[in-house]
Each structure stands twice: as C-alpha cells, then as structure tokens.
C-alpha cells in the first residue's frame, strides 16, 4: 500500500494516492484515494509519481475503484483520462457524481486529443497566486460545511432533549452519570493545580503594583472580580476542552474507525440520543461545578500570595470578599461554565462524527476539535463581556 505523501496539502486535504491490490485469480485492483483536485495534484514530482503509478496499473490491465476518492474535479478527471488513453476503463467503479465529472471533462475542448499541447499535465504552481486563492476558497467552503453540520447537530440535539423530557424513564442516565464522572470528577486535580498556581501568579504580580500606591487591601477586589467573573470560567473551559473535549472526539472517532457507529445505525440505535445528548448534558452539569472549584482554589492561591507580599491576612481577605464581589458575578461565572461546557461538547461530538475511518483523520480531527473548541469559548466569553458589561460591576 502506497503511503500518503508527506508534502503539505492545503488546509488538511489528503494527498491523492494510488493503491494496488492483488486478487487471487482476478485482475489487480487499483484503488484511488485522497483529493484528486487541481490543488491535490501538487507539484511536478508528485504528478510524475502518480503518472508512473497510473500507467503501470493501466499496462497491467488493472480494474479501477475511485469510490474512495474524497474529491474529484475536472482538472484531475482530464488528467486521468489523458493517461487512460482518452477513454474510460471498462472495469471502473465510480460514484454517480464522479461519472458526471468525467462526462463533463470529456466534453471540454481538447479532451480526447492527446497530441494537443493544451492537454499537457497541469501544475497549479505554474499560475502564481492560484494555490492561495483556491486554498482560501476551499477553506471558506469547508467553514460553511462545518456551520451547516453544526446547526443540524444542534437541531437533532434539541429533538433528543424533547424526547428525553417526554419520557425521562428511557433516558440515557447511565451514560450521563459516567460522563459526569469522567469529565467532572476526574478533572478536579488538574483544575485545582492550575487554578491555585494562577491565583498565586496573579496575586503576586498585582501586589507589586498595589504596594507602590499603598492599595494593598484592594487586592481582594481585583482578585475577586477577575477570578470569579473571567479567569475561573476561562481556565476551567480551556482545561476541559484540552482534556475532555479531545477524549470525546477520539472516542467517537475510534467508534467510526471500528465501524461501531455504522453498527449502531444498522440496529436502529440513535447516535444523537446515546452519544451526543449524554455528553452535552454531562458537561452542562459538570462545568459550573468545575468553575466553582477552580474559583475557590484560585482565590486560595491569591490569598496566600497576598498574605506573603502585602501582609493581607486570610481573615481580612475572606471577610472583605463578599462585599467586594457582587453575587451576580458568581451567577454569571456559573452561567458561563454551563454555556462553555455545551459548546465544548457539541464541538467535540461534531468533529468526532466527521472523522473518516482512518488513523490520519482521527489525529487531525482531535487536534482541530480542541483548537475550535477553545476559539469558540474565547468568542463566547467576549460576547458575555459585551452583553453583561453592566452586570455585577
């Protein structure tokens, strides 16, 4: 089996590949995979390798299977026709859309005349800026694909939630309980450590500035507002996105690789109700609790540093904190935690369901899931800051 090319493909596209398979008592089979597009064909060396493989398979009388191709455009179709001696192989497995692409490519001027210069193998590198423009268009299209699939997943989640409310006795309570344990309880250690250290760092840096102006007691106000309103929810969300979000995506991705998702569909088990809904509910429950836990440890770290740097006693810190921080900030922080948790769960499940049945896609999907979840959390936090700018201040 030929490995995928190591050369960089635009925005995660798989490189085009030709895999030869021997079959006992039958013609060899040439399987095509990856993105056979104007961008996927790449530079001259890559095209030379593909040309040699296609010609070798043609000369061996191989049958062809293009159903594993991710994308096929007319440039790649004309290129294949050129090396198939301007005619479709008699034994070729194609999807309906691929057949239409080949029909369209065959009708283009110059197709079917191998001696004309215009049918020369085309390299995107010959047109300056084409690769960048095409890559930008490809990224834009894939962004809208993600948006459409995300809206569909949210719609299905809403229907599953209504189904749960209509018949709670049949709800996936075991899955919800297991996810609360995995996502919430097992994340207490890392969130406590990071929160405590961040509280120390923030208090230490702030106390140096306050000491210059004799404003030591105001460290309670600064730490209380910054940690409870902003840092606590953000820290907990980023840690959960990296720890639990990646685990959710990897779990669903492995189920895709092992064909467990297909098995669930065959036996009629709803994937959204059994996989997505429990994780979203579990994160909506666990995240506010983790936010509260992170706030407590961060304030404890800040209180320790304040006592060492500014001689602000823990008793004074605890006594002043309720007056310095309005209770609305606590509810705002907990609300942020619930929203962040649902965003992380939906993003992780979306990328998990999009994973193709191969290990390369599993790794890329997990990485993209974590990055996207963190970006969405920061974006949601900015929206919260704008909408609730006058609350609790």
Tab-separated table of C-alpha atoms in Angstrom, residues 44-334:
chain	number	residue	atom	x	y	z
A	44	UNK	CA	5.676	18.158	-10.793
A	45	UNK	CA	7.401	15.481	-8.727
A	46	UNK	CA	4.105	14.403	-7.185
A	47	UNK	CA	2.426	14.309	-10.587
A	48	UNK	CA	5.320	12.280	-12.009
A	49	UNK	CA	4.901	9.685	-9.267
A	50	UNK	CA	1.141	9.477	-9.826
A	51	UNK	CA	1.643	9.269	-13.581
A	52	UNK	CA	4.009	6.316	-13.200
A	53	UNK	CA	1.565	4.511	-10.921
A	54	UNK	CA	-1.453	5.115	-13.176
A	55	UNK	CA	0.414	4.000	-16.313
A	56	UNK	CA	1.778	0.908	-14.546
A	57	UNK	CA	-1.711	-0.056	-13.376
A	58	UNK	CA	-3.135	0.526	-16.871
A	59	UNK	CA	-0.461	-1.634	-18.503
A	60	UNK	CA	-1.140	-4.439	-16.049
A	61	UNK	CA	-4.795	-4.400	-17.082
A	62	UNK	CA	-5.982	-3.446	-13.618
A	63	UNK	CA	-9.561	-2.641	-12.791
A	64	UNK	CA	-10.183	0.705	-11.092
A	65	UNK	CA	-12.021	1.763	-7.943
A	66	UNK	CA	-12.496	5.519	-7.419
A	67	UNK	CA	-15.129	5.323	-4.683
A	68	UNK	CA	-12.527	6.124	-2.006
A	69	UNK	CA	-11.677	9.495	-3.580
A	70	UNK	CA	-12.574	12.386	-1.286
A	71	UNK	CA	-12.909	14.994	-4.046
A	72	UNK	CA	-12.649	14.926	-7.831
A	73	UNK	CA	-12.647	17.951	-10.120
A	74	UNK	CA	-12.486	18.253	-13.914
A	75	UNK	CA	-8.752	19.025	-13.985
A	76	UNK	CA	-7.925	15.733	-12.277
A	77	UNK	CA	-10.548	13.897	-14.357
A	78	UNK	CA	-8.994	15.152	-17.604
A	79	UNK	CA	-5.560	14.223	-16.273
A	80	UNK	CA	-6.742	10.646	-15.594
A	81	UNK	CA	-8.437	10.406	-18.989
A	82	UNK	CA	-5.212	11.566	-20.612
A	83	UNK	CA	-3.276	8.699	-19.020
A	84	UNK	CA	-6.090	6.225	-19.661
A	85	UNK	CA	-5.535	6.870	-23.399
A	86	UNK	CA	-8.595	9.130	-23.585
A	87	UNK	CA	-11.183	6.512	-22.705
A	88	UNK	CA	-12.743	5.224	-19.546
A	89	UNK	CA	-11.575	1.773	-18.443
A	90	UNK	CA	-14.137	-0.955	-18.970
A	91	UNK	CA	-13.901	-2.082	-15.353
A	92	UNK	CA	-14.142	1.020	-13.211
A	93	UNK	CA	-16.164	1.564	-10.027
A	94	UNK	CA	-17.299	5.184	-9.702
A	95	UNK	CA	-19.970	7.100	-7.848
A	96	UNK	CA	-22.712	8.848	-9.791
A	97	UNK	CA	-21.193	12.274	-9.161
A	98	UNK	CA	-17.769	11.074	-10.348
A	99	UNK	CA	-19.255	9.761	-13.587
A	100	UNK	CA	-20.813	13.163	-14.186
A	101	UNK	CA	-17.424	14.854	-13.618
A	102	UNK	CA	-15.789	12.548	-16.166
A	103	UNK	CA	-18.589	13.192	-18.679
A	104	UNK	CA	-18.152	16.928	-18.253
A	105	UNK	CA	-14.364	16.668	-18.563
A	106	UNK	CA	-14.664	14.589	-21.741
A	107	UNK	CA	-16.878	17.268	-23.330
A	108	UNK	CA	-14.323	20.041	-22.729
A	109	UNK	CA	-12.369	21.308	-25.755
A	110	UNK	CA	-9.138	19.392	-26.104
A	111	UNK	CA	-10.295	16.348	-24.162
A	112	UNK	CA	-9.802	13.249	-26.230
A	113	UNK	CA	-6.900	14.645	-28.283
A	114	UNK	CA	-3.751	13.539	-26.579
A	115	UNK	CA	-1.421	15.147	-29.097
A	116	UNK	CA	-2.563	18.710	-28.443
A	117	UNK	CA	-0.333	20.797	-26.128
A	118	UNK	CA	-3.328	22.030	-24.150
A	119	UNK	CA	-3.794	18.536	-22.601
A	120	UNK	CA	-0.318	18.694	-21.052
A	121	UNK	CA	-0.250	17.820	-17.348
A	122	UNK	CA	-1.142	20.950	-15.404
A	123	UNK	CA	0.586	22.118	-12.244
A	124	UNK	CA	-1.041	24.774	-10.042
A	125	UNK	CA	2.426	26.169	-9.326
A	126	UNK	CA	2.530	27.477	-12.929
A	127	UNK	CA	-0.019	30.207	-12.083
A	128	UNK	CA	1.257	32.485	-9.282
A	129	UNK	CA	-1.316	33.020	-6.562
A	130	UNK	CA	-3.717	30.313	-7.803
A	131	UNK	CA	-2.907	27.946	-4.944
A	132	UNK	CA	-3.505	30.654	-2.327
A	133	UNK	CA	-6.787	31.786	-3.871
A	134	UNK	CA	-8.040	28.234	-4.323
A	135	UNK	CA	-6.972	27.311	-0.780
A	136	UNK	CA	-8.878	30.307	0.594
A	137	UNK	CA	-11.983	29.279	-1.343
A	138	UNK	CA	-11.621	25.700	-0.136
A	139	UNK	CA	-11.305	26.849	3.477
A	140	UNK	CA	-14.375	29.067	3.103
A	141	UNK	CA	-16.463	26.225	1.702
A	142	UNK	CA	-15.361	23.852	4.446
A	143	UNK	CA	-16.161	26.501	7.069
A	144	UNK	CA	-19.738	26.717	5.835
A	145	UNK	CA	-19.903	22.910	5.742
A	146	UNK	CA	-18.961	22.893	9.439
A	147	UNK	CA	-21.578	25.558	10.186
A	148	UNK	CA	-24.330	23.641	8.371
A	149	UNK	CA	-23.446	20.374	10.096
A	150	UNK	CA	-23.219	22.152	13.451
A	151	UNK	CA	-26.701	23.637	13.011
A	152	UNK	CA	-28.007	20.197	12.080
A	153	UNK	CA	-26.389	18.654	15.161
A	154	UNK	CA	-27.896	21.330	17.414
A	155	UNK	CA	-31.318	20.735	15.853
A	156	UNK	CA	-31.042	16.997	16.441
A	157	UNK	CA	-29.875	17.686	19.988
A	158	UNK	CA	-32.992	19.789	20.602
A	159	UNK	CA	-35.221	16.973	19.330
A	160	UNK	CA	-33.403	14.444	21.522
A	161	UNK	CA	-33.836	16.721	24.539
A	162	UNK	CA	-37.574	16.954	23.877
A	163	UNK	CA	-37.684	13.170	23.610
A	164	UNK	CA	-35.915	12.909	26.975
A	165	UNK	CA	-38.335	15.342	28.607
A	166	UNK	CA	-41.315	13.473	27.144
A	167	UNK	CA	-40.139	10.127	28.529
A	168	UNK	CA	-37.459	10.546	31.230
A	169	UNK	CA	-37.614	6.878	32.228
A	170	UNK	CA	-35.991	5.875	28.933
A	171	UNK	CA	-33.242	8.498	29.152
A	172	UNK	CA	-29.528	7.615	28.909
A	173	UNK	CA	-28.927	8.247	32.622
A	174	UNK	CA	-26.084	5.739	32.917
A	175	UNK	CA	-24.219	7.460	30.100
A	176	UNK	CA	-24.841	10.876	31.659
A	177	UNK	CA	-23.600	9.677	35.049
A	178	UNK	CA	-20.500	8.092	33.529
A	179	UNK	CA	-19.687	11.265	31.586
A	180	UNK	CA	-20.132	13.470	34.660
A	181	UNK	CA	-17.624	11.256	36.463
A	182	UNK	CA	-15.133	11.194	33.587
A	183	UNK	CA	-15.422	14.869	32.675
A	184	UNK	CA	-16.095	16.398	36.088
A	185	UNK	CA	-14.682	14.358	38.925
A	186	UNK	CA	-11.522	13.223	37.156
A	187	UNK	CA	-10.721	16.815	36.153
A	188	UNK	CA	-10.708	18.120	39.740
A	189	UNK	CA	-6.985	17.552	40.190
A	190	UNK	CA	-5.712	19.413	37.141
A	191	UNK	CA	-8.152	22.304	37.535
A	192	UNK	CA	-7.224	22.670	41.222
A	193	UNK	CA	-3.495	22.755	40.447
A	194	UNK	CA	-3.764	25.234	37.581
A	195	UNK	CA	-6.263	27.437	39.416
A	196	UNK	CA	-4.124	27.581	42.563
A	197	UNK	CA	-0.979	28.485	40.611
A	198	UNK	CA	-2.757	31.104	38.503
A	199	UNK	CA	-4.128	32.678	41.673
A	200	UNK	CA	-0.605	32.898	43.125
A	201	UNK	CA	0.820	34.399	39.936
A	202	UNK	CA	-1.963	36.933	39.527
A	203	UNK	CA	-1.835	37.974	43.175
A	204	UNK	CA	1.956	38.245	43.162
A	205	UNK	CA	2.065	40.472	40.073
A	206	UNK	CA	-0.857	42.614	41.233
A	207	UNK	CA	0.538	43.099	44.734
A	208	UNK	CA	3.769	44.557	43.354
A	209	UNK	CA	1.834	47.335	41.650
A	210	UNK	CA	-0.586	47.962	44.538
A	211	UNK	CA	2.261	48.175	47.052
A	212	UNK	CA	3.645	51.227	45.239
A	213	UNK	CA	0.463	53.200	45.908
A	214	UNK	CA	-0.489	51.763	49.273
A	215	UNK	CA	-3.509	49.978	47.829
A	216	UNK	CA	-2.848	46.558	49.316
A	217	UNK	CA	-6.407	45.950	50.606
A	218	UNK	CA	-7.817	46.429	47.093
A	219	UNK	CA	-6.207	43.184	46.012
A	220	UNK	CA	-9.344	41.464	47.312
A	221	UNK	CA	-11.468	43.381	44.798
A	222	UNK	CA	-9.078	42.738	41.905
A	223	UNK	CA	-8.702	39.036	42.555
A	224	UNK	CA	-12.378	38.510	43.326
A	225	UNK	CA	-13.710	40.151	40.173
A	226	UNK	CA	-11.030	38.832	37.793
A	227	UNK	CA	-11.118	35.229	39.019
A	228	UNK	CA	-14.832	34.732	39.663
A	229	UNK	CA	-16.041	36.651	36.614
A	230	UNK	CA	-13.414	35.817	33.974
A	231	UNK	CA	-10.398	33.666	34.818
A	232	UNK	CA	-12.199	30.854	36.639
A	233	UNK	CA	-14.646	30.008	33.824
A	234	UNK	CA	-11.998	30.509	31.122
A	235	UNK	CA	-9.372	28.352	32.838
A	236	UNK	CA	-11.825	25.549	33.526
A	237	UNK	CA	-13.182	25.658	29.963
A	238	UNK	CA	-9.745	25.597	28.304
A	239	UNK	CA	-8.576	22.724	30.503
A	240	UNK	CA	-11.757	20.743	29.859
A	241	UNK	CA	-11.539	21.428	26.111
A	242	UNK	CA	-7.987	20.082	26.027
A	243	UNK	CA	-8.602	17.168	28.364
A	244	UNK	CA	-12.203	16.042	27.916
A	245	UNK	CA	-13.031	17.567	24.516
A	246	UNK	CA	-10.184	15.704	22.868
A	247	UNK	CA	-11.206	12.494	24.651
A	248	UNK	CA	-14.795	12.804	23.371
A	249	UNK	CA	-13.640	13.371	19.791
A	250	UNK	CA	-11.175	10.480	19.992
A	251	UNK	CA	-13.795	8.164	21.475
A	252	UNK	CA	-16.329	8.832	18.719
A	253	UNK	CA	-13.551	8.730	16.112
A	254	UNK	CA	-12.419	5.284	17.272
A	255	UNK	CA	-16.014	4.131	17.060
A	256	UNK	CA	-16.019	5.361	13.457
A	257	UNK	CA	-12.750	3.543	12.677
A	258	UNK	CA	-14.058	0.335	14.273
A	259	UNK	CA	-17.384	0.719	12.403
A	260	UNK	CA	-19.309	0.837	15.688
A	261	UNK	CA	-21.236	3.911	14.526
A	262	UNK	CA	-22.357	2.024	11.424
A	263	UNK	CA	-23.415	-0.875	13.627
A	264	UNK	CA	-25.497	1.476	15.788
A	265	UNK	CA	-27.216	2.773	12.670
A	266	UNK	CA	-27.898	-0.753	11.411
A	267	UNK	CA	-29.569	-1.867	14.646
A	268	UNK	CA	-31.564	1.359	14.837
A	269	UNK	CA	-29.872	2.864	17.897
A	270	UNK	CA	-29.989	6.699	17.691
A	271	UNK	CA	-26.453	8.034	17.829
A	272	UNK	CA	-27.502	11.504	18.901
A	273	UNK	CA	-29.592	10.253	21.822
A	274	UNK	CA	-26.951	7.791	23.060
A	275	UNK	CA	-23.711	9.604	22.242
A	276	UNK	CA	-24.215	13.346	21.845
A	277	UNK	CA	-27.006	14.122	24.321
A	278	UNK	CA	-25.359	12.471	27.376
A	279	UNK	CA	-22.093	14.329	26.780
A	280	UNK	CA	-23.783	17.703	26.347
A	281	UNK	CA	-25.890	17.262	29.493
A	282	UNK	CA	-22.896	15.966	31.469
A	283	UNK	CA	-20.734	18.943	30.523
A	284	UNK	CA	-23.582	21.384	31.220
A	285	UNK	CA	-23.772	19.902	34.741
A	286	UNK	CA	-20.073	19.393	35.428
A	287	UNK	CA	-18.675	22.664	34.073
A	288	UNK	CA	-20.383	25.051	36.558
A	289	UNK	CA	-19.154	22.829	39.403
A	290	UNK	CA	-15.630	22.841	37.971
A	291	UNK	CA	-15.809	26.625	37.604
A	292	UNK	CA	-16.782	26.971	41.271
A	293	UNK	CA	-13.979	24.594	42.271
A	294	UNK	CA	-11.421	26.467	40.167
A	295	UNK	CA	-12.562	29.797	41.618
A	296	UNK	CA	-12.081	28.532	45.175
A	297	UNK	CA	-8.573	27.214	44.534
A	298	UNK	CA	-7.519	30.296	42.578
A	299	UNK	CA	-8.739	32.569	45.382
A	300	UNK	CA	-6.910	30.389	47.901
A	301	UNK	CA	-3.682	30.791	45.909
A	302	UNK	CA	-4.251	34.530	45.606
A	303	UNK	CA	-4.972	34.812	49.327
A	304	UNK	CA	-1.709	33.014	50.142
A	305	UNK	CA	0.360	35.281	47.898
A	306	UNK	CA	-1.405	38.381	49.260
A	307	UNK	CA	-0.546	37.358	52.798
A	308	UNK	CA	3.122	36.920	51.894
A	309	UNK	CA	3.501	40.033	49.733
A	310	UNK	CA	1.139	42.602	51.277
A	311	UNK	CA	0.558	41.254	54.793
A	312	UNK	CA	-3.149	40.948	53.973
A	313	UNK	CA	-4.347	38.365	56.455
A	314	UNK	CA	-6.542	35.475	55.276
A	315	UNK	CA	-9.176	36.550	57.798
A	316	UNK	CA	-9.343	40.037	56.254
A	317	UNK	CA	-9.396	38.543	52.743
A	318	UNK	CA	-12.326	36.238	53.499
A	319	UNK	CA	-14.238	38.969	55.354
A	320	UNK	CA	-13.869	41.513	52.526
A	321	UNK	CA	-14.558	39.165	49.627
A	322	UNK	CA	-18.420	39.115	49.846
A	323	UNK	CA	-18.539	42.903	49.831
A	324	UNK	CA	-16.012	43.223	47.002
A	325	UNK	CA	-17.702	40.739	44.657
A	326	UNK	CA	-21.380	41.103	43.843
A	327	UNK	CA	-23.295	37.819	43.886
A	328	UNK	CA	-24.304	38.478	40.265
A	329	UNK	CA	-20.703	37.781	39.267
A	330	UNK	CA	-20.920	34.312	40.772
A	331	UNK	CA	-24.075	33.500	38.816
A	332	UNK	CA	-22.525	34.970	35.675
A	333	UNK	CA	-19.453	32.769	36.087
A	334	UNK	CA	-21.576	29.661	36.626
